Amino acid sequence: MTRRALRETAIQYAGLTAVLLLLVAVFSSQSENFFQHSTLVSIANQIPDLTFLAVGMTLVLVVGGIDLSVGSLLALSSAVLGYFMVDCEWSLWAALPLCLLTGAVCGLFNGLISVGFRIPSFIVTLGMLEMARGATKVVTDSQTKYIGSAVESFGEPLAGIMLSPAFLLAFCTVLLGQFLLTQTVFGRYCVAIGTNVEAVRMSGIKAAPYSIAVFAISGLMCGLAGLAQTSRLSSADPNAAIGIELSAIAACVIGGTSLMGGRGNVISSFFGVLIIAVLQTGLAQLGVSDANKQIITGGVIVVAVILDALRGRWGKSE
């Protein structure tokens, strides 16, 4: 990484940290219950599912794609886990591979169709959103499957550190995703594809396998997110995670990932997840209605998109 790139990354991290601390300070001054250990730990243990989705979404956005199906794939993966654990009476470790495989296979399908037929990923994943949601209702018979203690341990805080295994795994996934994107040939090719796919092809590199792979990785992240949400709710809900794909995209954009491809940072996307979580929790403690929370959160997303557009223009002018 060049000195300029290091400086820009440091500035980006500093800016995101400042925004996060500012939100914490504002909500702490308005609510005496916000800046407490229990609240902060609760926020950390509620974000693993969104964190997993943001990792996969960052990689997809970097190659110039988008995945609108992540919420439905999360629900479908959770439904598969619930079906085998409740209806078939399998253990968590026996059902988990099928949960992860469900997400990965659906993500692979997204990639194969989008890349293979050169169809915009927006359209393909929109179709998958509907198909996966329908499949979820078929698997669960449109009823919530209560699993209980057999899956709760993954989402429960560990003694001493008060953080759940789900959060620790999600954080490790963030670090692994950042390493994959910035320190491997795979990651450099993904950035190059998102920047100028034709130049990549002319240099003799086959772009398709890399683009397909990031969709499969995104699907796998949906499987992990399904496990995280199921463990937190102790059940598989066919209506789970509706609209979470927008939060995942918002987290990435807030973190500086470009919607046009070619630029992204997994750790910054994790900062975006934290900002969204702190914002939503703080507004809830202040008694803000759900409608107003949506307005405020949507406004934050719009501002992030505007800043992303301005950043892109400034980059071209330099």
C-alpha positions as YAML, in Angstrom:
chain: A
units: angstrom
residues:
- id: 1
  name: MET
  ca: [0.00, 0.00, 0.00]
- id: 2
  name: THR
  ca: [1.36, 3.41, -0.97]
- id: 3
  name: ARG
  ca: [1.93, 6.24, 1.49]
- id: 4
  name: ARG
  ca: [-0.97, 8.15, -0.02]
- id: 5
  name: ALA
  ca: [-3.30, 5.16, 0.32]
- id: 6
  name: LEU
  ca: [-2.24, 4.69, 3.94]
- id: 7
  name: ARG
  ca: [-2.95, 8.36, 4.66]
- id: 8
  name: GLU
  ca: [-6.38, 8.18, 3.02]
- id: 9
  name: THR
  ca: [-7.24, 5.00, 4.96]
- id: 10
  name: ALA
  ca: [-6.14, 6.58, 8.24]
- id: 11
  name: ILE
  ca: [-8.25, 9.66, 7.52]
- id: 12
  name: GLN
  ca: [-11.22, 7.44, 6.68]
- id: 13
  name: TYR
  ca: [-10.90, 5.46, 9.93]
- id: 14
  name: ALA
  ca: [-10.48, 8.66, 11.92]
- id: 15
  name: GLY
  ca: [-13.57, 10.19, 10.35]
- id: 16
  name: LEU
  ca: [-15.71, 7.11, 11.00]
- id: 17
  name: THR
  ca: [-14.45, 6.89, 14.58]
- id: 18
  name: ALA
  ca: [-15.28, 10.57, 15.11]
- id: 19
  name: VAL
  ca: [-18.83, 10.07, 13.80]
- id: 20
  name: LEU
  ca: [-19.30, 7.03, 16.03]
- id: 21
  name: LEU
  ca: [-18.01, 8.84, 19.12]
- id: 22
  name: LEU
  ca: [-20.16, 11.87, 18.30]
- id: 23
  name: LEU
  ca: [-23.29, 9.70, 18.16]
- id: 24
  name: VAL
  ca: [-22.38, 8.03, 21.46]
- id: 25
  name: ALA
  ca: [-21.80, 11.44, 23.05]
- id: 26
  name: VAL
  ca: [-25.09, 12.88, 21.78]
- id: 27
  name: PHE
  ca: [-27.21, 9.93, 22.89]
- id: 28
  name: SER
  ca: [-25.37, 9.70, 26.22]
- id: 29
  name: SER
  ca: [-26.20, 13.35, 26.91]
- id: 30
  name: GLN
  ca: [-29.87, 12.83, 26.04]
- id: 31
  name: SER
  ca: [-30.39, 9.47, 27.75]
- id: 32
  name: GLU
  ca: [-28.85, 8.52, 31.07]
- id: 33
  name: ASN
  ca: [-29.26, 4.83, 30.23]
- id: 34
  name: PHE
  ca: [-27.33, 4.89, 26.95]
- id: 35
  name: PHE
  ca: [-23.71, 5.11, 28.05]
- id: 36
  name: GLN
  ca: [-23.84, 2.00, 30.19]
- id: 37
  name: HIS
  ca: [-21.95, -1.25, 29.88]
- id: 38
  name: SER
  ca: [-25.16, -3.22, 29.43]
- id: 39
  name: THR
  ca: [-26.32, -1.03, 26.53]
- id: 40
  name: LEU
  ca: [-23.00, -1.14, 24.70]
- id: 41
  name: VAL
  ca: [-22.69, -4.90, 25.16]
- id: 42
  name: SER
  ca: [-26.27, -5.33, 23.95]
- id: 43
  name: ILE
  ca: [-25.46, -3.36, 20.78]
- id: 44
  name: ALA
  ca: [-22.40, -5.53, 20.14]
- id: 45
  name: ASN
  ca: [-24.35, -8.75, 20.54]
- id: 46
  name: GLN
  ca: [-27.16, -7.59, 18.24]
- id: 47
  name: ILE
  ca: [-25.03, -6.79, 15.20]
- id: 48
  name: PRO
  ca: [-23.42, -10.11, 14.12]
- id: 49
  name: ASP
  ca: [-26.06, -10.83, 11.46]
- id: 50
  name: LEU
  ca: [-25.72, -7.38, 9.86]
- id: 51
  name: THR
  ca: [-21.92, -7.61, 10.17]
- id: 52
  name: PHE
  ca: [-21.79, -10.88, 8.22]
- id: 53
  name: LEU
  ca: [-24.02, -9.40, 5.52]
- id: 54
  name: ALA
  ca: [-21.90, -6.24, 5.29]
- id: 55
  name: VAL
  ca: [-18.73, -8.29, 4.75]
- id: 56
  name: GLY
  ca: [-20.27, -10.13, 1.80]
- id: 57
  name: MET
  ca: [-21.93, -6.98, 0.46]
- id: 58
  name: THR
  ca: [-18.63, -5.09, 0.50]
- id: 59
  name: LEU
  ca: [-17.00, -7.68, -1.75]
- id: 60
  name: VAL
  ca: [-19.98, -7.66, -4.14]
- id: 61
  name: LEU
  ca: [-20.01, -3.87, -4.35]
- id: 62
  name: VAL
  ca: [-16.25, -3.77, -4.95]
- id: 63
  name: VAL
  ca: [-16.60, -5.80, -8.17]
- id: 64
  name: GLY
  ca: [-19.37, -3.47, -9.32]
- id: 65
  name: GLY
  ca: [-22.35, -5.64, -8.38]
- id: 66
  name: ILE
  ca: [-25.09, -5.48, -5.77]
- id: 67
  name: ASP
  ca: [-26.94, -8.17, -3.84]
- id: 68
  name: LEU
  ca: [-30.54, -7.39, -2.90]
- id: 69
  name: SER
  ca: [-31.29, -10.96, -1.87]
- id: 70
  name: VAL
  ca: [-29.24, -11.13, 1.34]
- id: 71
  name: GLY
  ca: [-32.20, -10.63, 3.67]
- id: 72
  name: SER
  ca: [-34.20, -13.40, 2.04]
- id: 73
  name: LEU
  ca: [-31.17, -15.72, 1.91]
- id: 74
  name: LEU
  ca: [-30.62, -15.09, 5.62]
- id: 75
  name: ALA
  ca: [-34.24, -16.08, 6.29]
- id: 76
  name: LEU
  ca: [-34.01, -19.15, 4.03]
- id: 77
  name: SER
  ca: [-30.78, -20.32, 5.66]
- id: 78
  name: SER
  ca: [-32.38, -19.84, 9.07]
- id: 79
  name: ALA
  ca: [-35.47, -21.76, 7.92]
- id: 80
  name: VAL
  ca: [-33.34, -24.69, 6.73]
- id: 81
  name: LEU
  ca: [-31.56, -24.72, 10.09]
- id: 82
  name: GLY
  ca: [-34.89, -24.63, 11.93]
- id: 83
  name: TYR
  ca: [-36.43, -27.36, 9.76]
- id: 84
  name: PHE
  ca: [-33.66, -29.88, 10.35]
- id: 85
  name: MET
  ca: [-33.30, -29.07, 14.04]
- id: 86
  name: VAL
  ca: [-37.04, -29.04, 14.84]
- id: 87
  name: ASP
  ca: [-38.73, -31.31, 12.31]
- id: 88
  name: CYS
  ca: [-35.87, -33.77, 11.77]
- id: 89
  name: GLU
  ca: [-34.47, -33.44, 15.31]
- id: 90
  name: TRP
  ca: [-30.90, -32.97, 14.12]
- id: 91
  name: SER
  ca: [-28.24, -31.38, 16.31]
- id: 92
  name: LEU
  ca: [-26.95, -27.90, 15.58]
- id: 93
  name: TRP
  ca: [-23.66, -29.22, 14.23]
- id: 94
  name: ALA
  ca: [-25.43, -31.62, 11.90]
- id: 95
  name: ALA
  ca: [-27.83, -28.98, 10.53]
- id: 96
  name: LEU
  ca: [-25.33, -26.11, 10.36]
- id: 97
  name: PRO
  ca: [-23.52, -27.28, 7.17]
- id: 98
  name: LEU
  ca: [-26.85, -27.36, 5.32]
- id: 99
  name: CYS
  ca: [-27.66, -23.87, 6.61]
- id: 100
  name: LEU
  ca: [-24.37, -22.52, 5.27]
- id: 101
  name: LEU
  ca: [-24.63, -24.53, 2.05]
- id: 102
  name: THR
  ca: [-28.07, -23.09, 1.36]
- id: 103
  name: GLY
  ca: [-26.77, -19.54, 1.45]
- id: 104
  name: ALA
  ca: [-23.62, -20.36, -0.54]
- id: 105
  name: VAL
  ca: [-25.49, -22.23, -3.30]
- id: 106
  name: CYS
  ca: [-28.04, -19.44, -3.71]
- id: 107
  name: GLY
  ca: [-25.25, -16.88, -3.84]
- id: 108
  name: LEU
  ca: [-23.45, -18.99, -6.43]
- id: 109
  name: PHE
  ca: [-26.65, -19.09, -8.48]
- id: 110
  name: ASN
  ca: [-26.83, -15.29, -8.34]
- id: 111
  name: GLY
  ca: [-23.28, -15.05, -9.62]
- id: 112
  name: LEU
  ca: [-23.64, -17.63, -12.36]
- id: 113
  name: ILE
  ca: [-26.79, -16.05, -13.78]
- id: 114
  name: SER
  ca: [-25.62, -12.46, -13.45]
- id: 115
  name: VAL
  ca: [-22.12, -13.00, -14.82]
- id: 116
  name: GLY
  ca: [-22.84, -15.86, -17.19]
- id: 117
  name: PHE
  ca: [-25.72, -14.13, -18.96]
- id: 118
  name: ARG
  ca: [-24.40, -10.59, -18.35]
- id: 119
  name: ILE
  ca: [-27.60, -9.57, -16.61]
- id: 120
  name: PRO
  ca: [-27.37, -6.71, -14.08]
- id: 121
  name: SER
  ca: [-27.01, -8.19, -10.61]
- id: 122
  name: PHE
  ca: [-29.72, -5.81, -9.43]
- id: 123
  name: ILE
  ca: [-32.31, -7.72, -11.48]
- id: 124
  name: VAL
  ca: [-31.00, -11.21, -10.71]
- id: 125
  name: THR
  ca: [-30.79, -10.70, -6.97]
- id: 126
  name: LEU
  ca: [-34.17, -8.99, -6.93]
- id: 127
  name: GLY
  ca: [-35.61, -12.18, -8.41]
- id: 128
  name: MET
  ca: [-33.71, -14.26, -5.87]
- id: 129
  name: LEU
  ca: [-35.12, -12.05, -3.11]
- id: 130
  name: GLU
  ca: [-38.63, -13.14, -4.06]
- id: 131
  name: MET
  ca: [-37.77, -16.79, -4.71]
- id: 132
  name: ALA
  ca: [-35.85, -17.22, -1.45]
- id: 133
  name: ARG
  ca: [-38.59, -15.54, 0.58]
- id: 134
  name: GLY
  ca: [-41.17, -17.83, -0.97]
- id: 135
  name: ALA
  ca: [-38.97, -20.88, -0.35]
- id: 136
  name: THR
  ca: [-38.60, -19.79, 3.27]
- id: 137
  name: LYS
  ca: [-42.36, -19.85, 3.72]
- id: 138
  name: VAL
  ca: [-42.55, -23.27, 2.09]
- id: 139
  name: VAL
  ca: [-39.83, -24.72, 4.36]
- id: 140
  name: THR
  ca: [-41.39, -23.29, 7.53]
- id: 141
  name: ASP
  ca: [-45.01, -23.68, 6.40]
- id: 142
  name: SER
  ca: [-45.24, -19.92, 7.09]
- id: 143
  name: GLN
  ca: [-44.85, -20.56, 10.81]
- id: 144
  name: THR
  ca: [-42.10, -19.64, 13.24]
- id: 145
  name: LYS
  ca: [-40.06, -22.66, 14.29]
- id: 146
  name: TYR
  ca: [-39.00, -22.34, 17.92]
- id: 147
  name: ILE
  ca: [-35.65, -24.06, 18.49]
- id: 148
  name: GLY
  ca: [-34.77, -22.92, 22.00]
- id: 149
  name: SER
  ca: [-31.64, -23.69, 23.97]
- id: 150
  name: ALA
  ca: [-30.17, -25.95, 21.27]
- id: 151
  name: VAL
  ca: [-29.10, -22.86, 19.31]
- id: 152
  name: GLU
  ca: [-29.10, -20.08, 21.92]
- id: 153
  name: SER
  ca: [-25.53, -20.64, 23.12]
- id: 154
  name: PHE
  ca: [-24.07, -19.15, 19.93]
- id: 155
  name: GLY
  ca: [-25.78, -15.84, 20.61]
- id: 156
  name: GLU
  ca: [-25.44, -15.70, 24.41]
- id: 157
  name: PRO
  ca: [-22.68, -13.59, 26.02]
- id: 158
  name: LEU
  ca: [-19.69, -15.52, 27.31]
- id: 159
  name: ALA
  ca: [-18.87, -15.22, 30.99]
- id: 160
  name: GLY
  ca: [-16.20, -12.64, 31.68]
- id: 161
  name: ILE
  ca: [-16.12, -10.79, 28.36]
- id: 162
  name: MET
  ca: [-19.93, -10.49, 27.95]
- id: 163
  name: LEU
  ca: [-19.59, -10.85, 24.19]
- id: 164
  name: SER
  ca: [-21.29, -13.66, 22.29]
- id: 165
  name: PRO
  ca: [-19.53, -16.26, 20.12]
- id: 166
  name: ALA
  ca: [-21.57, -14.82, 17.24]
- id: 167
  name: PHE
  ca: [-19.99, -11.38, 17.71]
- id: 168
  name: LEU
  ca: [-16.48, -12.82, 18.05]
- id: 169
  name: LEU
  ca: [-16.92, -14.87, 14.86]
- id: 170
  name: ALA
  ca: [-18.35, -11.85, 13.04]
- id: 171
  name: PHE
  ca: [-15.40, -9.71, 14.11]
- id: 172
  name: CYS
  ca: [-12.93, -12.37, 12.97]
- id: 173
  name: THR
  ca: [-14.80, -12.53, 9.66]
- id: 174
  name: VAL
  ca: [-14.34, -8.78, 9.26]
- id: 175
  name: LEU
  ca: [-10.58, -9.15, 9.72]
- id: 176
  name: LEU
  ca: [-10.48, -12.11, 7.33]
- id: 177
  name: GLY
  ca: [-12.52, -10.21, 4.75]
- id: 178
  name: GLN
  ca: [-10.21, -7.20, 5.02]
- id: 179
  name: PHE
  ca: [-7.18, -9.45, 4.56]
- id: 180
  name: LEU
  ca: [-8.78, -11.13, 1.55]
- id: 181
  name: LEU
  ca: [-9.59, -7.79, -0.06]
- id: 182
  name: THR
  ca: [-6.33, -5.96, 0.60]
- id: 183
  name: GLN
  ca: [-3.59, -8.57, 0.94]
- id: 184
  name: THR
  ca: [-4.38, -11.23, -1.66]
- id: 185
  name: VAL
  ca: [-4.33, -11.50, -5.44]
- id: 186
  name: PHE
  ca: [-8.03, -12.33, -5.30]
- id: 187
  name: GLY
  ca: [-8.78, -9.02, -3.61]
- id: 188
  name: ARG
  ca: [-6.63, -6.98, -5.97]
- id: 189
  name: TYR
  ca: [-8.35, -8.57, -8.96]
- id: 190
  name: CYS
  ca: [-11.76, -7.79, -7.44]
- id: 191
  name: VAL
  ca: [-10.82, -4.12, -7.08]
- id: 192
  name: ALA
  ca: [-9.47, -4.08, -10.64]
- id: 193
  name: ILE
  ca: [-12.68, -5.67, -11.97]
- id: 194
  name: GLY
  ca: [-14.80, -3.06, -10.24]
- id: 195
  name: THR
  ca: [-12.58, -0.27, -11.53]
- id: 196
  name: ASN
  ca: [-12.37, -1.33, -15.19]
- id: 197
  name: VAL
  ca: [-13.47, -4.83, -16.12]
- id: 198
  name: GLU
  ca: [-12.54, -4.40, -19.78]
- id: 199
  name: ALA
  ca: [-8.97, -3.52, -18.88]
- id: 200
  name: VAL
  ca: [-8.82, -6.65, -16.74]
- id: 201
  name: ARG
  ca: [-10.02, -8.80, -19.63]
- id: 202
  name: MET
  ca: [-7.57, -7.20, -22.05]
- id: 203
  name: SER
  ca: [-4.72, -8.00, -19.66]
- id: 204
  name: GLY
  ca: [-5.59, -11.69, -19.98]
- id: 205
  name: ILE
  ca: [-7.36, -12.17, -16.64]
- id: 206
  name: LYS
  ca: [-10.69, -13.97, -16.62]
- id: 207
  name: ALA
  ca: [-12.97, -11.73, -14.59]
- id: 208
  name: ALA
  ca: [-15.97, -14.07, -14.43]
- id: 209
  name: PRO
  ca: [-14.66, -16.54, -11.80]
- id: 210
  name: TYR
  ca: [-13.84, -13.71, -9.39]
- id: 211
  name: SER
  ca: [-17.20, -12.00, -9.85]
- id: 212
  name: ILE
  ca: [-19.03, -15.29, -9.37]
- id: 213
  name: ALA
  ca: [-16.96, -16.10, -6.30]
- id: 214
  name: VAL
  ca: [-17.88, -12.90, -4.46]
- id: 215
  name: PHE
  ca: [-21.59, -13.68, -4.87]
- id: 216
  name: ALA
  ca: [-20.97, -17.17, -3.46]
- id: 217
  name: ILE
  ca: [-19.08, -15.63, -0.53]
- id: 218
  name: SER
  ca: [-21.97, -13.21, 0.02]
- id: 219
  name: GLY
  ca: [-24.34, -16.19, 0.10]
- id: 220
  name: LEU
  ca: [-22.13, -17.96, 2.64]
- id: 221
  name: MET
  ca: [-22.21, -14.82, 4.79]
- id: 222
  name: CYS
  ca: [-26.01, -15.00, 4.60]
- id: 223
  name: GLY
  ca: [-25.82, -18.51, 6.03]
- id: 224
  name: LEU
  ca: [-23.69, -17.30, 8.94]
- id: 225
  name: ALA
  ca: [-26.05, -14.35, 9.43]
- id: 226
  name: GLY
  ca: [-28.95, -16.79, 9.50]
- id: 227
  name: LEU
  ca: [-27.23, -18.75, 12.26]
- id: 228
  name: ALA
  ca: [-26.53, -15.56, 14.22]
- id: 229
  name: GLN
  ca: [-30.10, -14.29, 13.99]
- id: 230
  name: THR
  ca: [-31.60, -17.70, 14.78]
- id: 231
  name: SER
  ca: [-29.43, -18.00, 17.89]
- id: 232
  name: ARG
  ca: [-30.45, -14.53, 19.06]
- id: 233
  name: LEU
  ca: [-34.18, -15.13, 18.51]
- id: 234
  name: SER
  ca: [-34.05, -18.82, 19.52]
- id: 235
  name: SER
  ca: [-36.23, -19.50, 16.48]
- id: 236
  name: ALA
  ca: [-36.47, -19.44, 12.69]
- id: 237
  name: ASP
  ca: [-38.95, -16.79, 11.55]
- id: 238
  name: PRO
  ca: [-40.17, -16.85, 7.92]
- id: 239
  name: ASN
  ca: [-40.56, -13.07, 8.05]
- id: 240
  name: ALA
  ca: [-37.11, -12.45, 9.48]
- id: 241
  name: ALA
  ca: [-34.67, -9.89, 8.07]
- id: 242
  name: ILE
  ca: [-37.14, -8.10, 5.78]
- id: 243
  name: GLY
  ca: [-35.37, -4.94, 4.60]
- id: 244
  name: ILE
  ca: [-32.00, -5.79, 6.17]
- id: 245
  name: GLU
  ca: [-30.40, -5.72, 2.71]
- id: 246
  name: LEU
  ca: [-30.85, -1.93, 2.76]
- id: 247
  name: SER
  ca: [-29.06, -1.70, 6.10]
- id: 248
  name: ALA
  ca: [-26.21, -3.84, 4.76]
- id: 249
  name: ILE
  ca: [-25.81, -1.60, 1.71]
- id: 250
  name: ALA
  ca: [-26.07, 1.49, 3.91]
- id: 251
  name: ALA
  ca: [-23.34, 0.20, 6.25]
- id: 252
  name: CYS
  ca: [-21.02, -0.33, 3.29]
- id: 253
  name: VAL
  ca: [-21.72, 3.09, 1.78]
- id: 254
  name: ILE
  ca: [-21.32, 4.83, 5.15]
- id: 255
  name: GLY
  ca: [-17.97, 3.03, 5.41]
- id: 256
  name: GLY
  ca: [-16.86, 4.44, 2.07]
- id: 257
  name: THR
  ca: [-17.48, 1.52, -0.28]
- id: 258
  name: SER
  ca: [-18.41, 2.85, -3.71]
- id: 259
  name: LEU
  ca: [-21.72, 1.86, -5.29]
- id: 260
  name: MET
  ca: [-19.93, 2.12, -8.65]
- id: 261
  name: GLY
  ca: [-17.35, -0.51, -7.77]
- id: 262
  name: GLY
  ca: [-13.57, -0.44, -7.47]
- id: 263
  name: ARG
  ca: [-13.35, 0.86, -3.91]
- id: 264
  name: GLY
  ca: [-14.20, -0.75, -0.61]
- id: 265
  name: ASN
  ca: [-12.94, -1.53, 2.86]
- id: 266
  name: VAL
  ca: [-14.40, -4.27, 5.06]
- id: 267
  name: ILE
  ca: [-13.29, -2.71, 8.34]
- id: 268
  name: SER
  ca: [-14.88, 0.58, 7.31]
- id: 269
  name: SER
  ca: [-18.10, -1.30, 6.53]
- id: 270
  name: PHE
  ca: [-17.96, -2.67, 10.09]
- id: 271
  name: PHE
  ca: [-17.76, 0.91, 11.33]
- id: 272
  name: GLY
  ca: [-20.86, 1.55, 9.21]
- id: 273
  name: VAL
  ca: [-22.63, -1.32, 10.98]
- id: 274
  name: LEU
  ca: [-21.72, 0.15, 14.36]
- id: 275
  name: ILE
  ca: [-22.93, 3.61, 13.34]
- id: 276
  name: ILE
  ca: [-26.29, 2.23, 12.20]
- id: 277
  name: ALA
  ca: [-26.65, 0.13, 15.37]
- id: 278
  name: VAL
  ca: [-25.78, 3.03, 17.68]
- id: 279
  name: LEU
  ca: [-28.13, 5.34, 15.78]
- id: 280
  name: GLN
  ca: [-31.06, 2.94, 15.96]
- id: 281
  name: THR
  ca: [-30.49, 2.04, 19.63]
- id: 282
  name: GLY
  ca: [-30.07, 5.68, 20.65]
- id: 283
  name: LEU
  ca: [-33.21, 6.76, 18.84]
- id: 284
  name: ALA
  ca: [-35.14, 3.90, 20.45]
- id: 285
  name: GLN
  ca: [-34.00, 4.95, 23.94]
- id: 286
  name: LEU
  ca: [-35.10, 8.50, 23.21]
- id: 287
  name: GLY
  ca: [-38.57, 7.21, 22.41]
- id: 288
  name: VAL
  ca: [-38.46, 8.12, 18.72]
- id: 289
  name: SER
  ca: [-41.22, 6.36, 16.80]
- id: 290
  name: ASP
  ca: [-40.41, 3.69, 14.21]
- id: 291
  name: ALA
  ca: [-41.60, 5.98, 11.42]
- id: 292
  name: ASN
  ca: [-39.29, 8.79, 12.49]
- id: 293
  name: LYS
  ca: [-36.41, 6.34, 12.98]
- id: 294
  name: GLN
  ca: [-36.84, 5.24, 9.38]
- id: 295
  name: ILE
  ca: [-36.82, 8.86, 8.22]
- id: 296
  name: ILE
  ca: [-33.65, 9.66, 10.14]
- id: 297
  name: THR
  ca: [-31.86, 6.46, 9.13]
- id: 298
  name: GLY
  ca: [-32.87, 7.01, 5.51]
- id: 299
  name: GLY
  ca: [-31.54, 10.55, 5.69]
- id: 300
  name: VAL
  ca: [-28.19, 9.27, 6.94]
- id: 301
  name: ILE
  ca: [-28.05, 6.86, 3.99]
- id: 302
  name: VAL
  ca: [-28.79, 9.66, 1.51]
- id: 303
  name: VAL
  ca: [-26.05, 11.83, 3.02]
- id: 304
  name: ALA
  ca: [-23.61, 8.90, 2.80]
- id: 305
  name: VAL
  ca: [-24.47, 8.37, -0.88]
- id: 306
  name: ILE
  ca: [-23.99, 12.09, -1.60]
- id: 307
  name: LEU
  ca: [-20.60, 12.04, 0.13]
- id: 308
  name: ASP
  ca: [-19.67, 8.94, -1.87]
- id: 309
  name: ALA
  ca: [-20.54, 10.74, -5.11]
- id: 310
  name: LEU
  ca: [-18.55, 13.81, -4.11]
- id: 311
  name: ARG
  ca: [-15.60, 11.66, -3.10]
- id: 312
  name: GLY
  ca: [-15.66, 10.03, -6.51]
- id: 313
  name: ARG
  ca: [-15.67, 13.40, -8.28]
- id: 314
  name: TRP
  ca: [-12.84, 14.73, -6.14]
- id: 315
  name: GLY
  ca: [-10.84, 11.59, -6.87]
- id: 316
  name: LYS
  ca: [-11.24, 12.09, -10.62]
- id: 317
  name: SER
  ca: [-10.28, 15.75, -10.44]
- id: 318
  name: GLU
  ca: [-6.97, 15.02, -8.67]
...
